[in-house]
GROMACS .gro file of C-alpha atoms in nm:
model
   82
    1MET     CA    1  -5.332  -1.660  -5.007
    2TYR     CA    2  -5.077  -1.938  -5.047
    3GLY     CA    3  -4.798  -1.734  -5.193
    4PHE     CA    4  -4.855  -1.838  -5.555
    5ASP     CA    5  -5.087  -1.757  -5.835
    6PHE     CA    6  -5.296  -2.057  -5.972
    7SER     CA    7  -5.261  -1.932  -6.331
    8THR     CA    8  -4.878  -1.916  -6.295
    9ASN     CA    9  -4.871  -2.270  -6.184
   10ILE     CA   10  -5.076  -2.389  -6.487
   11ILE     CA   11  -4.853  -2.188  -6.726
   12HIS     CA   12  -4.542  -2.342  -6.566
   13SER     CA   13  -4.691  -2.695  -6.610
   14LEU     CA   14  -4.774  -2.630  -6.975
   15LYS     CA   15  -4.428  -2.494  -7.034
   16LEU     CA   16  -4.268  -2.809  -6.884
   17TRP     CA   17  -4.488  -3.034  -7.082
   18LEU     CA   18  -4.414  -2.855  -7.409
   19GLN     CA   19  -4.038  -2.865  -7.339
   20TYR     CA   20  -4.064  -3.247  -7.270
   21PHE     CA   21  -4.282  -3.294  -7.576
   22ILE     CA   22  -4.039  -3.120  -7.810
   23HIS     CA   23  -3.747  -3.309  -7.672
   24LEU     CA   24  -3.932  -3.640  -7.713
   25LEU     CA   25  -4.021  -3.546  -8.079
   26HIS     CA   26  -3.658  -3.478  -8.154
   27LEU     CA   27  -3.558  -3.823  -8.007
   28ILE     CA   28  -3.831  -3.993  -8.206
   29LEU     CA   29  -3.733  -3.815  -8.526
   30GLN     CA   30  -3.366  -3.918  -8.476
   31GLN     CA   31  -3.454  -4.283  -8.440
   32THR     CA   32  -3.699  -4.309  -8.732
   33GLY     CA   33  -3.642  -4.345  -9.098
   34LYS     CA   34  -3.665  -4.056  -9.350
   35SER     CA   35  -4.031  -4.131  -9.453
   36LEU     CA   36  -4.150  -4.153  -9.100
   37ARG     CA   37  -3.960  -3.843  -8.997
   38LYS     CA   38  -4.147  -3.639  -9.264
   39TYR     CA   39  -4.482  -3.790  -9.154
   40PHE     CA   40  -4.421  -3.691  -8.790
   41LYS     CA   41  -4.312  -3.345  -8.887
   42LYS     CA   42  -4.622  -3.291  -9.099
   43SER     CA   43  -4.847  -3.426  -8.826
   44ARG     CA   44  -4.725  -3.191  -8.549
   45LYS     CA   45  -5.040  -2.996  -8.532
   46LEU     CA   46  -5.232  -3.315  -8.515
   47ILE     CA   47  -5.030  -3.422  -8.212
   48LEU     CA   48  -5.071  -3.085  -8.035
   49LYS     CA   49  -5.450  -3.079  -8.084
   50ARG     CA   50  -5.669  -3.200  -7.789
   51TYR     CA   51  -5.781  -3.561  -7.838
   52GLU     CA   52  -6.143  -3.476  -7.780
   53LYS     CA   53  -6.145  -3.214  -8.062
   54LEU     CA   54  -6.002  -3.465  -8.325
   55LYS     CA   55  -6.228  -3.617  -8.586
   56ALA     CA   56  -6.242  -3.997  -8.615
   57GLN     CA   57  -5.997  -4.019  -8.904
   58GLN     CA   58  -5.748  -3.794  -8.722
   59ARG     CA   59  -5.776  -4.009  -8.407
   60GLU     CA   60  -5.692  -4.319  -8.615
   61GLU     CA   61  -5.386  -4.139  -8.764
   62LEU     CA   62  -5.275  -4.041  -8.411
   63GLU     CA   63  -5.313  -4.399  -8.294
   64VAL     CA   64  -5.089  -4.517  -8.577
   65MET     CA   65  -4.828  -4.267  -8.459
   66PHE     CA   66  -4.861  -4.389  -8.101
   67LEU     CA   67  -4.786  -4.741  -8.233
   68TYR     CA   68  -4.453  -4.632  -8.376
   69ALA     CA   69  -4.372  -4.408  -8.065
   70PRO     CA   70  -4.520  -4.534  -7.731
   71LYS     CA   71  -4.358  -4.245  -7.537
   72LEU     CA   72  -4.550  -4.007  -7.749
   73ARG     CA   73  -4.870  -4.162  -7.612
   74THR     CA   74  -4.753  -4.100  -7.255
   75ALA     CA   75  -4.672  -3.740  -7.332
   76HIS     CA   76  -5.012  -3.697  -7.500
   77ARG     CA   77  -5.195  -3.845  -7.202
   78PHE     CA   78  -4.998  -3.604  -6.969
   79GLU     CA   79  -5.117  -3.312  -7.183
   80ARG     CA   80  -5.476  -3.411  -7.143
   81ARG     CA   81  -5.436  -3.394  -6.760
   82ILE     CA   82  -5.321  -3.036  -6.766
   0.00000   0.00000   0.00000
């Protein structure tokens, strides 16, 4: 009807978010120390999981990560809107 497919638009938005998120993670990992770098790498699945589906302990771990990397919180909020 409008010349574009709704599902294609969502897929494009998710692809853009994922590219931004990976770029942001690389920047954070470059700026952090070795121990934090390992922690962020091990917690990648935790970051990618929907906030609503996380358990209470996982949410606390994620909030700690957000304290170290405020831009990560912004990217995670953007992911929830998609």
